[in-house]
């Protein structure tokens, strides 16, 4: 498309200009067109042609919210079913000795495909299809268009793009809305001074290996107990496998193009970036920490298709939406941590809130107050989830603490963001205001639990081996996943959120009792009612923190409300190292 054609096609004037045609920008283009087909949209993407498969961007694993968003909200289900992979949940292997035998490592994950699907996406393949569908939907997507300047105006904004390299043809387009989805180019964030450090200092290095890897090939066929843990052979390969250790985890994500994505994510305090910033360094690091994986990669070094790394990749953002009709989405806003693959979830939530604002504004509504509320909600979701990661990588190698943590984190995720997203409620400001007290209860319990997990780890870190903890062992967790697609009406949804807060209270009390049992003075008597909002392992603080004040739950009642939670206590099933 030339500059003249651009001007002829649209008058160079659009309802929405999207800066950057990556995952966030392209899905937003489609979502806006679905929500309001007459919307005129311009997307500028600097990459000139189609993306390569396999060795392209990072961020291939989806979880429930993003899977639902891509498949159903954006309408990519047919493509995903035909050309991408179904994912067998998140799976974790905790350390065992020198990590040379995965069958020795305590495993935590699903034994079957979870009922609500999630997917492993080959990003190049996915973005190429998204680009095609944007063009089909009438979006003016211009590739090979470098965004040079962005000017925000009172009535309209303008963007100047350059095509054909530096000194190339310049074109200026104007728009009512500007959405920055330029990823780590941070076009608007930099311009408006919205950068914010978040104190979570983690690094990553990753590469794609042709031909893939099946971790089930690492285990001898005679180990029937290990294979029979899964309902079907080959399931583990399709999970996002996490090889866990103190201060790090390594991801293994299969791609439909046949390669596998392998990445190290590590906390700077334990594994300085210098150790993994080159391919040689990263492989040496794997040899030391994950030798079973390293041996396979070393034997197939010719199959390594790329190598990328990023230092201190997590950051905040002061504001994401403005009544002056600009918005940030995807990595152009805040970015947390890939441990639970939330990157695409935040694209799903962010794009949904942006779509709500843009469509209402274009339909003539005053969206100033709504913009403020959406901005507040999005940044709260980010900040509450940050507690899962910030300062917490220290305990990443401890199976007992991490299993309790992952269960609690999943309950929070599915009961709050998950349930509300699946029920199309996050953009419903009135409904959100009504249920926010329940959501905040869950967030408050989560914050208390995260502090306790670290205390617990520092008190009793222990290696456990040779066991499988299936996620289904604790129905209180698994059912929150199942209920995502319950199609609750508003009344039922409110009741559900109250029930989920009560479950989370019971979980907090049960975890507190388990952790406190390791204190020299032991846990409080079973009859004592424990205030879940005051839990902690410093017994000198119990009285002053109000641990014995209302609302309180005795342990027996907590176990009644969270049946099966004791199946997460690994000392019942695993062998000590
Ligand atoms: C180590 C790591 C692991 C991750 N793993 C996962 C995961 O498993 N699952 C998950 O969901 N997420 C994951 N993420 C997050 C995921 O990578 C991001 O959420 C996602 O890629 C962000 O998409 P985006 O569209 O915001 O940015 P991008 O996909 O980077 O798109 C930005 C686009 O803007 C274009 N652009 C930039 N500047 C200009 C310019 N001046 N002019 C024109 N175009 C421009 C770029 O070319 C690019 O195409 C991970 C992130 C990291 C760091």
Coordinates of C-alpha atoms and ligand atoms in Angstrom, one line a residue:
X1 CA 0.0 0.0 0.0
X2 CA 1.4 3.4 -0.9
X3 CA 1.0 6.7 0.9
X4 CA -1.3 8.0 -1.8
X5 CA -3.4 4.8 -1.6
X6 CA -3.6 5.2 2.1
X7 CA -4.9 8.7 1.9
X8 CA -7.3 7.7 -0.9
X9 CA -8.6 4.7 1.1
X10 CA -9.4 6.5 4.3
X11 CA -8.6 10.1 4.0
X12 CA -5.7 9.2 6.2
X13 CA -8.1 9.6 9.1
X14 CA -9.1 6.7 11.3
X15 CA -11.1 5.9 14.4
X16 CA -8.2 4.0 15.9
X17 CA -4.5 4.0 15.2
X18 CA -2.7 0.9 16.6
X19 CA 1.0 1.3 17.1
X20 CA 2.6 -2.1 16.4
X21 CA 1.1 -5.2 14.8
X22 CA 2.3 -7.9 17.2
X23 CA 0.1 -10.2 19.3
X24 CA -1.6 -7.4 21.3
X25 CA -2.2 -5.0 18.3
X26 CA -3.4 -7.6 15.9
X27 CA -5.9 -9.2 18.4
X28 CA -7.1 -5.7 19.3
X29 CA -7.8 -5.0 15.6
X30 CA -9.9 -8.1 15.3
X31 CA -11.7 -7.6 18.6
X32 CA -12.6 -4.0 17.7
X33 CA -13.9 -5.1 14.3
X34 CA -16.0 -7.8 15.8
X35 CA -17.4 -5.4 18.4
X36 CA -18.1 -2.5 16.0
X37 CA -17.6 -3.5 12.4
X38 CA -17.7 0.1 11.0
X39 CA -14.7 1.2 13.1
X40 CA -11.8 2.3 10.9
X41 CA -8.5 1.0 12.1
X42 CA -4.9 1.6 11.0
X43 CA -2.1 -0.7 12.3
X44 CA 1.5 0.2 11.6
X45 CA 4.0 -2.7 11.9
X46 CA 7.7 -2.3 11.2
X47 CA 8.3 -5.9 10.2
X48 CA 8.1 -5.9 6.4
X49 CA 6.8 -9.4 5.6
X50 CA 5.4 -12.5 7.2
X51 CA 7.0 -13.7 10.4
X52 CA 9.1 -16.9 10.4
X53 CA 7.7 -20.0 12.2
X54 CA 9.2 -21.4 15.4
X55 CA 12.2 -19.0 15.9
X56 CA 10.2 -15.8 16.3
X57 CA 8.9 -14.0 19.4
X58 CA 8.7 -15.5 22.9
X59 CA 5.4 -16.1 24.7
X60 CA 4.0 -19.3 23.2
X61 CA 2.1 -20.7 26.2
X62 CA -1.5 -19.7 26.9
X63 CA -3.6 -20.3 30.0
X64 CA -7.4 -20.3 30.4
X65 CA -8.1 -16.6 30.0
X66 CA -5.9 -16.0 27.0
X67 CA -6.9 -19.3 25.4
X68 CA -10.6 -18.4 25.7
X69 CA -9.8 -14.9 24.4
X70 CA -7.9 -16.0 21.3
X71 CA -10.2 -18.9 20.5
X72 CA -13.6 -17.4 21.3
X73 CA -13.4 -13.6 21.7
X74 CA -11.1 -12.9 18.8
X75 CA -12.4 -15.9 16.8
X76 CA -9.3 -17.9 16.1
X77 CA -10.6 -21.2 17.3
X78 CA -10.6 -22.8 13.8
X79 CA -7.0 -21.8 13.2
X80 CA -5.9 -23.0 16.7
X81 CA -7.6 -26.3 16.3
X82 CA -6.1 -26.9 12.9
X83 CA -2.6 -25.4 13.2
X84 CA -1.6 -25.1 16.9
X85 CA -1.3 -27.5 19.8
X86 CA -3.7 -28.3 22.7
X87 CA -1.8 -27.8 26.0
X88 CA -1.8 -30.3 28.9
X89 CA -1.7 -27.7 31.6
X90 CA 1.2 -26.4 33.6
X91 CA 3.5 -29.1 35.0
X92 CA 6.3 -28.7 37.5
X93 CA 9.3 -30.9 38.4
X94 CA 11.1 -30.1 41.6
X95 CA 14.8 -30.8 42.2
X96 CA 16.1 -34.2 43.1
X97 CA 19.8 -34.5 43.8
X98 CA 21.8 -33.5 40.7
X99 CA 18.7 -33.5 38.5
X100 CA 20.0 -36.3 36.2
X101 CA 16.8 -38.3 36.5
X102 CA 13.4 -36.6 36.0
X103 CA 11.6 -39.7 37.3
X104 CA 13.1 -39.0 40.7
X105 CA 11.8 -35.4 40.7
X106 CA 8.6 -34.7 42.5
X107 CA 6.0 -33.9 39.8
X108 CA 2.9 -31.6 40.1
X109 CA 0.5 -31.3 37.3
X110 CA -2.7 -32.7 35.6
X111 CA -3.1 -36.4 34.6
X112 CA -5.3 -35.5 31.6
X113 CA -6.2 -32.6 29.3
X114 CA -8.0 -30.0 31.5
X115 CA -11.7 -29.6 30.6
X116 CA -11.3 -25.9 29.6
X117 CA -8.6 -25.9 26.9
X118 CA -5.4 -23.9 26.6
X119 CA -2.9 -23.9 23.8
X120 CA 0.7 -23.8 22.8
X121 CA 1.1 -21.2 20.0
X122 CA 3.8 -21.0 17.4
X123 CA 3.9 -17.2 17.5
X124 CA 5.0 -16.7 13.9
X125 CA 2.3 -18.9 12.6
X126 CA -0.3 -17.2 14.8
X127 CA 0.7 -13.7 14.0
X128 CA 0.7 -14.4 10.3
X129 CA -2.9 -15.7 10.5
X130 CA -3.9 -12.8 12.7
X131 CA -2.5 -10.4 10.1
X132 CA -4.4 -12.0 7.3
X133 CA -7.6 -11.9 9.2
X134 CA -7.1 -8.2 10.0
X135 CA -6.8 -7.5 6.3
X136 CA -9.8 -9.6 5.6
X137 CA -11.8 -7.7 8.2
X138 CA -11.0 -4.4 6.6
X139 CA -8.3 -3.2 9.0
X140 CA -5.6 -1.2 7.2
X141 CA -2.6 -3.1 8.4
X142 CA 0.6 -1.7 6.9
X143 CA 3.7 -3.8 7.3
X144 CA 7.2 -2.4 6.8
X145 CA 5.9 0.8 8.4
X146 CA 8.2 2.2 11.0
X147 CA 6.5 4.6 13.4
X148 CA 8.6 7.6 13.6
X149 CA 6.6 10.2 15.5
X150 CA 3.4 10.2 17.6
X151 CA 1.6 13.5 18.4
X152 CA -1.3 13.6 20.8
X153 CA -3.8 16.4 20.0
X154 CA -7.0 17.6 21.6
X155 CA -9.4 16.5 18.8
X156 CA -7.2 14.0 17.0
X157 CA -3.8 12.4 17.3
X158 CA -1.3 11.9 14.5
X159 CA 1.3 9.3 13.7
X160 CA 4.0 9.6 11.1
X161 CA 5.3 6.3 9.6
X162 CA 8.4 5.8 7.4
X163 CA 8.4 3.0 4.8
X164 CA 11.4 1.7 2.9
X165 CA 14.0 2.2 5.6
X166 CA 15.6 5.4 7.0
X167 CA 15.0 8.4 4.7
X168 CA 12.1 6.4 3.1
X169 CA 8.6 7.6 2.3
X170 CA 6.9 9.4 5.1
X171 CA 3.1 9.3 5.6
X172 CA 1.1 10.9 8.4
X173 CA -2.2 9.4 9.5
X174 CA -4.6 10.8 12.0
X175 CA -6.9 9.2 14.4
X176 CA -9.4 9.7 17.3
X177 CA -7.8 7.0 19.4
X178 CA -4.2 5.8 19.7
X179 CA -3.4 2.5 21.2
X180 CA 0.2 1.7 21.8
X181 CA 0.9 -2.0 21.3
X182 CA 4.6 -1.5 20.3
X183 CA 5.8 -3.9 23.0
X184 CA 9.1 -3.1 24.5
X185 CA 9.6 -0.2 22.1
X186 CA 7.4 1.6 24.7
X187 CA 6.4 4.4 22.2
X188 CA 3.8 6.1 24.4
X189 CA 5.2 5.0 27.7
X190 CA 8.5 6.8 27.0
X191 CA 6.8 9.8 25.4
X192 CA 4.5 10.3 28.4
X193 CA 7.0 9.3 31.1
X194 CA 4.9 6.4 32.4
X195 CA 7.8 4.0 33.1
X196 CA 7.8 2.4 36.5
X197 CA 10.2 0.1 38.1
X198 CA 8.6 -2.8 40.1
X199 CA 11.4 -4.2 42.1
X200 CA 11.1 -7.7 40.5
X201 CA 14.5 -8.3 39.0
X202 CA 14.4 -11.4 36.8
X203 CA 16.2 -12.3 33.5
X204 CA 15.6 -14.8 30.8
X205 CA 17.4 -16.6 27.9
X206 CA 15.7 -18.9 25.4
X207 CA 16.1 -20.7 22.2
X208 CA 14.1 -23.0 19.9
X209 CA 15.4 -26.5 19.2
X210 CA 14.3 -28.2 15.9
X211 CA 12.6 -31.6 16.3
X212 CA 11.3 -31.0 19.7
X213 CA 11.8 -33.0 22.9
X214 CA 9.5 -35.4 24.7
X215 CA 10.5 -35.6 28.4
X216 CA 8.9 -39.1 28.5
X217 CA 11.8 -40.3 26.4
X218 CA 14.1 -39.5 29.4
X219 CA 12.5 -42.2 31.5
X220 CA 13.1 -46.0 31.2
X221 CA 10.1 -47.9 29.9
X222 CA 10.3 -50.2 32.9
X223 CA 9.2 -47.4 35.2
X224 CA 5.5 -48.2 34.8
X225 CA 4.5 -46.2 37.9
X226 CA 5.8 -43.0 36.4
X227 CA 4.1 -43.6 33.0
X228 CA 0.8 -44.7 34.6
X229 CA 0.4 -41.4 36.5
X230 CA -0.9 -40.0 33.2
X231 CA -4.1 -41.1 31.7
X232 CA -2.5 -41.1 28.3
X233 CA 1.0 -41.5 26.9
X234 CA 2.4 -38.3 25.3
X235 CA 0.5 -36.0 27.5
X236 CA 3.5 -34.5 29.4
X237 CA 5.1 -33.3 26.2
X238 CA 2.1 -31.1 25.6
X239 CA 2.3 -29.4 29.0
X240 CA 4.3 -26.3 29.7
X241 CA 6.9 -28.2 31.6
X242 CA 8.7 -26.2 34.4
X243 CA 12.0 -27.6 35.6
X244 CA 12.3 -25.9 39.0
X245 CA 15.2 -24.9 41.2
X246 CA 16.2 -22.3 43.7
X247 CA 15.9 -18.9 42.1
X248 CA 15.0 -20.3 38.6
X249 CA 12.8 -22.3 36.4
X250 CA 13.3 -23.6 32.9
X251 CA 10.4 -23.8 30.4
X252 CA 9.8 -26.5 27.8
X253 CA 7.0 -25.6 25.4
X254 CA 6.3 -27.7 22.3
X255 CA 5.4 -25.9 19.1
X256 CA 3.2 -27.1 16.3
X257 CA 5.9 -26.4 13.7
X258 CA 7.8 -29.3 15.4
X259 CA 10.4 -27.3 17.4
X260 CA 10.5 -26.8 21.1
X261 CA 10.9 -23.5 23.0
X262 CA 13.4 -23.8 25.9
X263 CA 13.9 -20.9 28.2
X264 CA 15.7 -20.1 31.5
X265 CA 14.1 -17.6 33.8
X266 CA 16.1 -16.6 36.8
X267 CA 16.3 -14.2 39.7
X268 CA 19.3 -12.0 39.4
X269 CA 20.0 -12.5 43.2
X270 CA 20.7 -16.2 42.6
X271 CA 21.8 -16.5 39.0
X272 CA 23.4 -13.3 37.6
X273 CA 22.4 -12.4 34.0
X274 CA 26.1 -12.7 32.9
X275 CA 25.8 -16.5 33.3
X276 CA 23.1 -16.9 30.7
X277 CA 23.5 -13.9 28.3
X278 CA 25.3 -15.9 25.6
X279 CA 24.3 -19.3 24.1
X280 CA 27.5 -20.9 25.4
X281 CA 26.9 -19.4 28.8
X282 CA 23.2 -20.6 28.9
X283 CA 24.2 -24.1 27.8
X284 CA 26.9 -24.2 30.5
X285 CA 24.3 -23.0 33.0
X286 CA 22.0 -25.8 31.9
X287 CA 24.8 -28.4 32.3
X288 CA 25.2 -27.3 35.9
X289 CA 21.6 -27.0 36.9
X290 CA 19.6 -29.1 34.5
X291 CA 22.1 -31.7 33.2
X292 CA 19.5 -34.1 31.8
X293 CA 18.1 -31.4 29.5
X294 CA 21.6 -30.1 28.8
X295 CA 22.8 -33.5 27.6
X296 CA 20.0 -33.6 25.0
X297 CA 20.6 -30.1 23.8
X298 CA 24.4 -30.7 23.6
X299 CA 23.8 -33.8 21.5
X300 CA 21.6 -31.8 19.0
X301 CA 23.4 -28.4 19.0
X302 CA 23.0 -28.1 15.3
X303 CA 19.3 -28.0 15.8
X304 CA 19.3 -24.8 17.8
X305 CA 17.4 -22.3 15.7
X306 CA 17.9 -19.0 17.6
X307 CA 19.1 -17.6 20.9
X308 CA 17.6 -14.5 22.6
X309 CA 17.9 -13.1 26.0
X310 CA 16.5 -10.3 28.1
X311 CA 17.6 -8.6 31.3
X312 CA 15.3 -7.4 34.1
X313 CA 12.2 -8.0 31.9
X314 CA 9.5 -7.1 34.5
X315 CA 8.3 -3.6 34.9
X316 CA 5.3 -1.5 35.9
X317 CA 3.5 1.4 34.3
X318 CA 1.9 4.4 35.8
X319 CA -1.2 4.6 33.7
X320 CA -2.6 2.5 30.8
X321 CA -5.8 4.3 29.7
X322 CA -6.6 8.0 29.4
X323 CA -9.7 10.1 28.8
X324 CA -7.5 11.9 26.2
X325 CA -8.2 8.8 24.1
X326 CA -4.9 7.0 24.3
X327 CA -4.3 3.5 25.7
X328 CA -1.4 1.0 26.2
X329 CA -1.8 -2.7 25.7
X330 CA 0.4 -5.8 25.8
X331 CA 4.0 -5.3 26.8
X332 CA 3.8 -1.6 26.0
X333 CA 2.1 -1.4 29.4
X334 CA 3.3 -3.3 32.5
X335 CA 4.8 -6.8 32.4
X336 CA 4.9 -9.3 35.2
X337 CA 6.6 -12.6 34.8
X338 CA 6.0 -15.6 32.5
X339 CA 5.9 -18.2 35.3
X340 CA 2.1 -18.8 34.8
X341 CA 2.1 -17.4 31.3
X342 CA 0.1 -14.3 32.1
X343 CA 1.4 -12.2 29.2
X344 CA -1.4 -13.1 26.9
X345 CA -3.9 -12.9 29.7
X346 CA -3.1 -9.3 30.2
X347 CA -3.5 -8.8 26.5
X348 CA -6.9 -10.4 26.7
X349 CA -8.0 -8.2 29.7
X350 CA -6.4 -5.0 28.4
X351 CA -7.8 -5.3 24.9
X352 CA -11.2 -6.1 26.3
X353 CA -11.2 -2.9 28.4
X354 CA -9.8 -0.9 25.5
X355 CA -12.5 -2.2 23.2
X356 CA -15.1 -1.2 25.7
X357 CA -13.8 2.3 25.9
X358 CA -13.3 2.8 22.2
X359 CA -16.6 1.4 21.1
X360 CA -18.6 3.5 23.7
X361 CA -16.7 6.6 22.8
X362 CA -17.2 6.1 19.1
X363 CA -20.9 5.6 19.8
X364 CA -21.1 9.0 21.5
X365 CA -20.8 8.1 25.2
X366 CA -18.7 10.2 27.6
X367 CA -16.2 7.6 28.8
X368 CA -14.1 9.7 31.1
X369 CA -15.2 8.1 34.4
X370 CA -15.2 4.6 32.8
X371 CA -11.6 5.2 31.6
X372 CA -10.5 6.0 35.1
X373 CA -12.1 2.9 36.5
X374 CA -10.7 0.6 33.8
X375 CA -7.3 2.0 34.4
X376 CA -7.6 1.4 38.1
X377 CA -8.8 -2.2 37.6
X378 CA -6.1 -3.1 35.1
X379 CA -3.3 -1.8 37.3
X380 CA -4.8 -3.5 40.4
X381 CA -4.9 -6.8 38.5
X382 CA -1.3 -6.4 37.7
X383 CA -0.2 -5.3 41.1
X384 CA -2.0 -8.0 43.0
X385 CA -0.5 -10.7 40.7
X386 CA 3.0 -9.2 41.2
X387 CA 2.9 -10.5 44.8
X388 CA 3.1 -14.0 43.3
X389 CA 6.6 -13.3 42.0
X390 CA 8.3 -10.3 43.5
X391 CA 11.0 -11.5 45.9
X392 CA 9.6 -15.1 45.8
X393 CA 12.0 -16.9 43.4
X394 CA 14.0 -17.9 46.5
X395 CA 11.5 -20.7 47.2
X396 CA 11.0 -21.9 43.6
X397 CA 12.9 -25.1 44.3
X398 CA 10.9 -26.2 47.3
X399 CA 8.1 -28.7 46.4
X400 CA 6.0 -28.4 49.5
X401 CA 5.8 -24.6 49.7
X402 CA 5.4 -24.3 46.0
X403 CA 2.6 -26.8 45.7
X404 CA 0.7 -24.9 48.4
X405 CA 1.5 -21.7 46.6
X406 CA 0.6 -22.8 43.1
X407 CA -2.7 -24.1 44.4
X408 CA -3.6 -20.9 46.2
X409 CA -2.4 -18.8 43.2
X410 CA -4.6 -20.8 40.9
X411 CA -7.6 -20.4 43.1
X412 CA -7.1 -16.7 43.1
X413 CA -6.6 -16.6 39.3
X414 CA -9.6 -18.7 38.4
X415 CA -11.9 -17.2 41.0
X416 CA -11.2 -13.6 40.2
X417 CA -9.7 -12.6 36.8
X418 CA -10.7 -16.0 35.2
X419 CA -14.3 -16.2 36.4
X420 CA -15.0 -12.5 35.7
X421 CA -13.3 -12.6 32.2
X422 CA -15.2 -15.7 31.1
X423 CA -18.4 -14.1 32.3
X424 CA -17.7 -10.9 30.4
X425 CA -17.8 -8.8 33.6
X426 CA -14.4 -7.1 33.8
X427 CA -15.6 -4.2 31.6
X428 CA -19.0 -4.0 33.5
X429 CA -18.1 -1.1 35.8
X430 CA -21.3 -1.3 37.9
X431 CA -21.0 -5.1 38.4
X432 CA -17.3 -4.8 39.2
X433 CA -18.0 -2.1 41.8
X434 CA -20.5 -4.4 43.5
X435 CA -18.2 -7.5 43.6
X436 CA -15.0 -5.7 44.4
X437 CA -15.2 -6.2 48.2
X438 CA -15.3 -10.0 47.5
X439 CA -12.4 -9.8 45.0
X440 CA -10.4 -7.7 47.5
X441 CA -10.9 -10.3 50.2
X442 CA -9.3 -12.9 48.0
X443 CA -6.4 -10.4 47.1
X444 CA -5.9 -9.7 50.8
X445 CA -5.7 -13.4 51.7
X446 CA -3.3 -13.9 48.8
X447 CA -1.0 -11.1 50.0
X448 CA -0.9 -12.7 53.5
X449 CA -0.3 -16.1 52.1
X450 CA 2.6 -15.0 49.9
X451 CA 4.4 -13.5 52.9
X452 CA 3.8 -16.8 54.8
X453 CA 5.1 -19.0 52.0
X454 CA 8.5 -17.2 52.2
X455 CA 8.6 -17.6 55.9
X456 CA 7.7 -21.2 55.7
X457 CA 10.4 -21.9 53.1
X458 CA 13.0 -20.1 55.2
X459 CA 12.0 -22.2 58.2
X460 CA 11.9 -25.6 56.6
X461 CA 13.2 -26.1 53.0
X462 CA 13.2 -29.8 52.3
X463 CA 13.8 -31.9 49.2
X464 CA 11.2 -34.6 48.5
X465 CA 11.5 -37.2 45.8
X466 CA 9.7 -39.8 43.8
X467 CA 6.1 -38.7 44.0
X468 CA 3.3 -37.3 42.0
X469 CA 0.9 -34.7 43.3
X470 CA -2.0 -34.5 40.8
X471 CA -3.7 -31.1 40.7
X472 CA -7.0 -33.0 40.9
X473 CA -6.0 -34.2 44.4
X474 CA -7.5 -30.9 45.7
X475 CA -10.9 -30.4 44.2
X476 CA -11.2 -27.0 45.7
X477 CA -8.6 -25.9 43.2
X478 CA -9.7 -28.0 40.2
X479 CA -13.3 -27.0 40.5
X480 CA -12.5 -23.3 40.1
X481 CA -11.1 -24.2 36.7
X482 CA -14.2 -26.2 35.7
X483 CA -16.5 -23.4 36.8
X484 CA -15.0 -20.9 34.4
X485 CA -17.5 -22.0 31.8
X486 CA -20.5 -22.3 34.1
X487 CA -22.4 -19.4 32.5
X488 CA -23.5 -18.0 35.9
X489 CA -26.1 -15.2 35.8
X490 CA -25.2 -12.1 37.8
X491 CA -26.8 -13.3 41.0
X492 CA -25.1 -16.7 40.8
X493 CA -21.8 -15.1 39.9
X494 CA -21.9 -12.9 43.0
X495 CA -22.8 -15.8 45.2
X496 CA -19.9 -17.8 43.6
X497 CA -17.4 -15.0 44.4
X498 CA -18.5 -15.0 48.1
X499 CA -18.1 -18.8 48.1
X500 CA -14.7 -18.5 46.6
X501 CA -13.6 -16.0 49.2
X502 CA -14.7 -18.4 51.9
X503 CA -12.8 -21.2 50.2
X504 CA -9.7 -18.9 50.1
X505 CA -10.1 -18.2 53.8
X506 CA -10.2 -21.9 54.5
X507 CA -7.2 -22.5 52.3
X508 CA -5.3 -19.8 54.2
X509 CA -6.1 -21.3 57.5
X510 CA -5.2 -24.9 56.4
X511 CA -1.9 -23.7 55.0
X512 CA -1.2 -21.7 58.1
X513 CA -1.7 -24.7 60.3
X514 CA 0.5 -26.9 58.1
X515 CA 3.3 -24.4 58.1
X516 CA 3.0 -23.5 61.8
X517 CA 3.3 -27.2 62.7
X518 CA 7.0 -26.8 61.9
X519 CA 7.4 -24.1 64.5
X520 CA 9.3 -25.1 67.7
X521 CA 6.1 -24.3 69.6
X522 CA 3.9 -26.0 67.0
X523 CA 0.6 -24.8 65.5
X524 CA -2.2 -23.4 67.8
X525 CA -4.6 -25.9 69.2
X526 CA -7.0 -27.3 66.6
X527 CA -10.0 -25.8 68.4
X528 CA -8.5 -22.3 68.2
X529 CA -10.1 -20.1 65.6
X530 CA -7.6 -18.6 63.2
X531 CA -8.2 -15.3 61.5
X532 CA -7.1 -16.0 57.9
X533 CA -6.3 -12.3 57.3
X534 CA -3.7 -12.3 60.1
X535 CA -1.8 -15.4 59.4
X536 CA 2.0 -15.4 59.7
X537 CA 4.7 -17.6 61.2
X538 CA 6.2 -15.1 63.7
X539 CA 4.4 -16.3 66.8
X540 CA 5.5 -13.2 68.7
X541 CA 3.2 -11.2 66.4
X542 CA 0.2 -13.4 66.5
X543 CA -1.7 -11.5 69.3
X544 CA -0.8 -8.0 67.9
X545 CA -1.7 -9.0 64.4
X546 CA -5.1 -10.3 65.5
X547 CA -4.5 -14.0 64.6
X548 CA -7.1 -15.1 67.2
X549 CA -9.7 -12.4 66.4
X550 CA -12.8 -12.7 64.3
X551 CA -13.3 -13.7 61.5
X552 CA -11.9 -17.0 62.6
X553 CA -11.9 -20.6 61.5
X554 CA -10.9 -23.7 63.4
X555 CA -8.8 -26.1 61.4
X556 CA -11.5 -28.8 61.3
X557 CA -13.9 -26.3 59.7
X558 CA -11.2 -25.2 57.3
X559 CA -10.7 -28.8 56.1
X560 CA -14.5 -29.1 55.7
X561 CA -14.6 -26.1 53.5
X562 CA -11.5 -27.1 51.5
X563 CA -11.8 -30.9 51.3
X564 CA -8.8 -32.7 50.0
X565 CA -6.3 -29.9 50.8
X566 CA -4.3 -32.3 52.9
X567 CA -3.6 -34.3 49.8
X568 CA -1.2 -31.4 49.0
X569 CA 1.0 -32.2 52.0
X570 CA 3.9 -34.0 50.3
X571 CA 5.2 -35.6 53.5
X572 CA 2.2 -38.0 53.2
X573 CA 3.3 -39.3 49.8
X574 CA 6.9 -38.5 48.9
X575 CA 10.3 -39.8 50.0
X576 CA 12.6 -37.4 51.8
X577 CA 15.9 -37.0 50.0
Ligands
LIG1 C1 10.9 -14.5 28.8 C2 9.5 -14.3 28.5 C3 8.7 -15.4 28.3 C4 7.3 -15.2 28.0 N1 6.5 -16.3 27.9 C5 5.1 -16.1 27.8 C6 4.2 -17.2 27.7 O1 4.6 -18.4 27.8 N2 2.9 -16.9 27.5 C7 2.5 -15.6 27.3 O2 1.3 -15.5 27.2 N3 3.3 -14.6 27.3 C8 4.6 -14.8 27.5 N4 5.4 -13.7 27.5 C9 4.9 -12.4 27.2 C10 4.7 -12.3 25.8 O3 6.0 -12.4 25.1 C11 4.1 -10.9 25.5 O4 2.9 -10.8 26.3 C12 3.7 -10.6 24.1 O5 4.7 -11.0 23.2 C13 3.5 -9.2 24.0 O6 2.9 -8.9 22.7 P1 2.9 -7.4 22.2 O7 2.0 -7.4 21.0 O8 2.6 -6.5 23.3 O9 4.4 -7.2 21.8 P2 5.1 -7.7 20.5 O10 4.6 -9.0 20.1 O11 6.6 -7.5 20.7 O12 4.6 -6.7 19.4 C14 5.1 -5.4 19.3 C15 5.1 -5.0 17.8 O13 5.4 -3.7 17.7 C16 6.3 -3.5 16.6 N5 7.0 -2.2 16.7 C17 7.8 -1.9 17.7 N6 8.3 -0.6 17.5 C18 7.7 -0.2 16.3 C19 7.9 1.0 15.5 N7 8.6 2.0 15.9 N8 7.2 1.0 14.4 C20 6.4 0.0 14.0 N9 6.3 -1.1 14.7 C21 6.9 -1.2 15.8 C22 7.2 -4.7 16.6 O14 7.8 -5.0 15.4 C23 6.2 -5.8 17.1 O15 5.7 -6.6 16.1 C24 6.8 -13.9 27.8 C25 7.6 -12.8 27.9 C26 9.0 -13.0 28.3 C27 9.8 -11.8 28.4

